[in-house]
Amino acid sequence: MSLPLLPGRECGGCVECCRVIPLDLPELAKPTGELCGYCVNGAGCSVHAIRPQTCRVWFCLWRVIELDDDWRPDRSGIIVRPDGIDEGVITLFVIRRSEFLASEDFFAVVAGWLAEGIEVALSVPGPVGFFPARAVVTEWLRPAVEAGDFEGFVGRVVRSLDRLDQHDWQPDGVLARYAVGQA
Ligand code: SF4
Ligand code: SF4
């Protein structure tokens, strides 16, 4: 899926999708959660000019929709995933439990989505090489959101994440292969 990007917004120092998204392409395969071997710390993609098409079109929604800079995934610990958006579901992939989860900004944005009729899912990564866990939590969060109960909302988010952490993780079966640029 290729969504129009916000002008002027760049990934900067974030490389989170190069870590968490699995790839299983002829020229590049990497398990879920393994930082791509072409990703150079501090400099980004070392094969940028010839990177796979998948890398060219996959962007998190922080690059697409108006969210504050605090939402950048490496800062917030949350990747707002695009998959599911066609069905009206926004997936918050919580790669790290940060203080941002307990911020008024996070609460306000999620409350806004629910008010617009958008479904919200929470997701957490499993061990490296295993698929993440995910659950739609719209109705679970709704009572706290509609009551304006910030503390209750944070509590419900944390309980959802705790429950997802107990998931029966399934292996993705991807074996690493790095062959970009090789004929
Ligand atoms: S090839 Fe480049 S853009 Fe693609 S996952 Fe690896 S480092 Fe990221
Ligand atoms: S997760 Fe989003 S902000 Fe971070 S590198 Fe990927 S597209 Fe850029």
Coordinates of C-alpha atoms and ligand atoms in Angstrom, one line a residue:
M1 CA 0.0 0.0 0.0
S2 CA 1.3 3.4 -0.9
L3 CA -0.2 6.4 0.9
P4 CA 0.5 10.1 0.2
L5 CA 3.2 11.3 2.5
L6 CA 3.1 14.6 4.5
P7 CA 5.3 17.2 2.8
G8 CA 8.4 18.1 4.8
R9 CA 8.2 15.1 7.2
E10 CA 11.2 12.9 7.3
C11 CA 12.1 9.7 9.2
G12 CA 15.2 11.4 10.7
G13 CA 17.0 9.1 13.0
C14 CA 14.1 6.6 13.2
V15 CA 14.8 3.2 11.6
E16 CA 12.1 1.2 13.5
C17 CA 10.4 -0.2 10.5
C18 CA 13.7 -1.6 9.2
R19 CA 13.7 -3.6 12.5
V20 CA 10.2 -4.7 13.1
I21 CA 8.7 -5.4 9.7
P22 CA 9.5 -8.9 8.3
L23 CA 10.7 -9.2 4.7
D24 CA 10.8 -12.3 2.6
L25 CA 11.9 -11.2 -0.8
P26 CA 14.3 -12.8 -3.3
E27 CA 16.9 -10.2 -2.6
L28 CA 16.2 -9.5 1.1
A29 CA 14.7 -11.7 3.8
K30 CA 14.9 -10.8 7.4
P31 CA 12.9 -12.2 10.3
T32 CA 10.4 -10.1 12.3
G33 CA 12.3 -7.9 14.8
E34 CA 15.7 -8.3 13.3
L35 CA 17.3 -5.0 12.4
C36 CA 18.0 -5.2 8.6
G37 CA 21.7 -5.9 8.0
Y38 CA 21.7 -3.0 5.5
C39 CA 20.7 -0.5 8.2
V40 CA 23.7 1.5 9.4
N41 CA 23.3 3.0 12.9
G42 CA 22.9 6.7 12.6
A43 CA 23.1 6.7 8.8
G44 CA 20.0 4.6 7.8
C45 CA 19.8 2.4 4.7
S46 CA 23.2 1.6 3.1
V47 CA 21.5 0.4 -0.1
H48 CA 19.1 3.2 -0.3
A49 CA 19.4 3.8 -4.1
I50 CA 18.7 0.1 -4.9
R51 CA 16.5 -0.9 -1.9
P52 CA 13.7 -3.3 -2.5
Q53 CA 10.3 -1.9 -3.7
T54 CA 8.7 -3.0 -0.5
C55 CA 11.0 -0.6 1.4
R56 CA 10.2 2.2 -1.0
V57 CA 6.4 2.1 -0.4
W58 CA 6.1 1.0 3.2
F59 CA 5.7 4.0 5.6
C60 CA 4.2 4.2 9.1
L61 CA 1.2 6.6 9.5
W62 CA 3.4 9.1 11.3
R63 CA 4.7 9.9 7.8
V64 CA 1.1 10.2 6.5
I65 CA -1.3 11.8 9.0
E66 CA -1.0 14.9 11.2
L67 CA 0.6 13.7 14.5
D68 CA 3.0 15.6 16.6
D69 CA 6.7 15.0 16.5
D70 CA 6.4 13.1 19.8
W71 CA 4.6 10.4 17.8
R72 CA 7.7 9.6 15.8
P73 CA 8.1 5.8 16.5
D74 CA 11.6 5.9 17.9
R75 CA 10.5 8.6 20.4
S76 CA 7.0 7.4 21.2
G77 CA 7.7 3.6 21.2
I78 CA 4.6 3.3 18.9
I79 CA 4.5 2.5 15.2
V80 CA 1.1 3.6 13.8
R81 CA 0.8 0.8 11.2
P82 CA -0.9 1.3 7.9
D83 CA -2.2 -2.2 7.5
G84 CA -5.9 -2.3 8.3
I85 CA -6.5 1.3 7.5
D86 CA -8.5 0.3 4.4
E87 CA -11.0 -1.4 6.8
G88 CA -11.1 1.6 9.1
V89 CA -8.7 0.1 11.7
I90 CA -5.6 1.9 13.0
T91 CA -3.1 -0.4 14.6
L92 CA -0.8 1.0 17.4
F93 CA 2.2 -1.3 17.4
V94 CA 3.8 -0.8 20.8
I95 CA 7.4 -1.6 20.3
R96 CA 8.4 -0.1 23.7
R97 CA 6.4 0.9 26.7
S98 CA 7.3 4.6 27.0
E99 CA 5.9 7.4 29.1
F100 CA 4.1 8.6 25.9
L101 CA 1.5 5.9 26.4
A102 CA 0.5 7.7 29.6
S103 CA 0.4 11.2 27.9
E104 CA -2.6 13.5 27.4
D105 CA -1.6 13.7 23.7
F106 CA -1.9 9.9 23.2
F107 CA -5.2 9.9 25.0
A108 CA -6.6 12.8 23.0
V109 CA -5.6 11.4 19.7
V110 CA -7.0 7.9 20.4
A111 CA -10.2 9.5 21.7
G112 CA -10.5 11.6 18.5
W113 CA -10.2 8.4 16.4
L114 CA -12.9 6.7 18.3
A115 CA -15.2 9.7 18.0
E116 CA -14.7 9.6 14.3
G117 CA -15.7 5.9 14.2
I118 CA -12.2 4.6 13.6
E119 CA -11.4 1.2 15.2
V120 CA -8.2 1.0 17.2
A121 CA -6.1 -2.1 17.6
L122 CA -3.1 -2.6 19.9
S123 CA -0.2 -4.8 18.9
V124 CA 3.0 -5.9 20.6
P125 CA 6.1 -7.6 19.2
G126 CA 7.1 -11.1 20.1
P127 CA 10.6 -12.6 20.2
V128 CA 12.7 -12.1 17.1
G129 CA 11.5 -14.3 14.4
F130 CA 7.9 -14.5 15.7
F131 CA 4.8 -12.8 14.5
P132 CA 3.4 -10.0 16.7
A133 CA 0.2 -10.2 18.7
R134 CA -2.7 -7.9 17.9
A135 CA -6.2 -7.3 19.2
V136 CA -8.9 -4.7 18.3
V137 CA -9.6 -2.8 21.5
T138 CA -12.1 -0.2 20.5
E139 CA -14.9 -1.3 22.7
W140 CA -12.6 -2.1 25.6
L141 CA -11.2 1.5 25.5
R142 CA -14.5 3.2 24.7
P143 CA -16.0 3.5 28.3
A144 CA -12.9 5.3 29.6
V145 CA -12.7 7.5 26.5
E146 CA -16.3 8.5 26.6
A147 CA -16.1 9.3 30.3
G148 CA -13.0 11.4 29.7
D149 CA -11.3 9.1 32.3
F150 CA -7.6 9.5 31.5
E151 CA -6.4 7.3 34.3
G152 CA -8.9 4.6 33.4
F153 CA -7.8 4.8 29.7
V154 CA -4.2 4.3 30.6
G155 CA -5.0 1.4 32.8
R156 CA -7.0 -0.3 30.1
V157 CA -4.2 0.2 27.6
V158 CA -1.7 -1.3 30.0
R159 CA -4.0 -4.3 30.8
S160 CA -4.4 -4.9 27.0
L161 CA -0.6 -4.9 26.5
D162 CA -0.1 -7.2 29.5
R163 CA -2.6 -9.6 28.0
L164 CA -1.0 -9.4 24.5
D165 CA 2.4 -10.2 26.1
Q166 CA 1.0 -13.6 27.1
H167 CA 0.3 -14.4 23.4
D168 CA 1.1 -17.9 22.0
W169 CA 3.8 -16.6 19.6
Q170 CA 4.0 -18.1 16.2
P171 CA 7.3 -18.3 14.2
D172 CA 7.4 -16.3 11.0
G173 CA 9.6 -19.0 9.3
V174 CA 11.8 -16.3 7.6
L175 CA 15.5 -17.2 7.2
A176 CA 17.8 -14.2 6.8
R177 CA 19.1 -13.5 3.3
Y178 CA 20.9 -10.4 2.2
A179 CA 21.4 -10.2 -1.5
V180 CA 20.4 -6.7 -2.6
G181 CA 22.4 -5.7 -5.7
Q182 CA 23.5 -9.3 -6.4
A183 CA 22.4 -10.6 -9.8
Ligands
SF4_1 S1 17.0 -2.5 2.7 FE1 17.2 -0.4 3.6 S2 15.1 0.4 3.8 FE2 14.9 -1.8 3.4 S3 14.8 -2.7 5.5 FE3 16.9 -2.7 4.9 S4 17.8 -0.8 5.8 FE4 15.5 -0.6 5.7
SF4_2 S1 8.8 3.6 11.4 FE1 8.0 5.4 10.3 S2 9.3 7.2 10.9 FE2 10.3 5.3 11.5 S3 11.7 4.8 9.7 FE3 9.8 3.7 9.4 S4 8.5 5.0 8.1 FE4 10.2 6.3 9.0

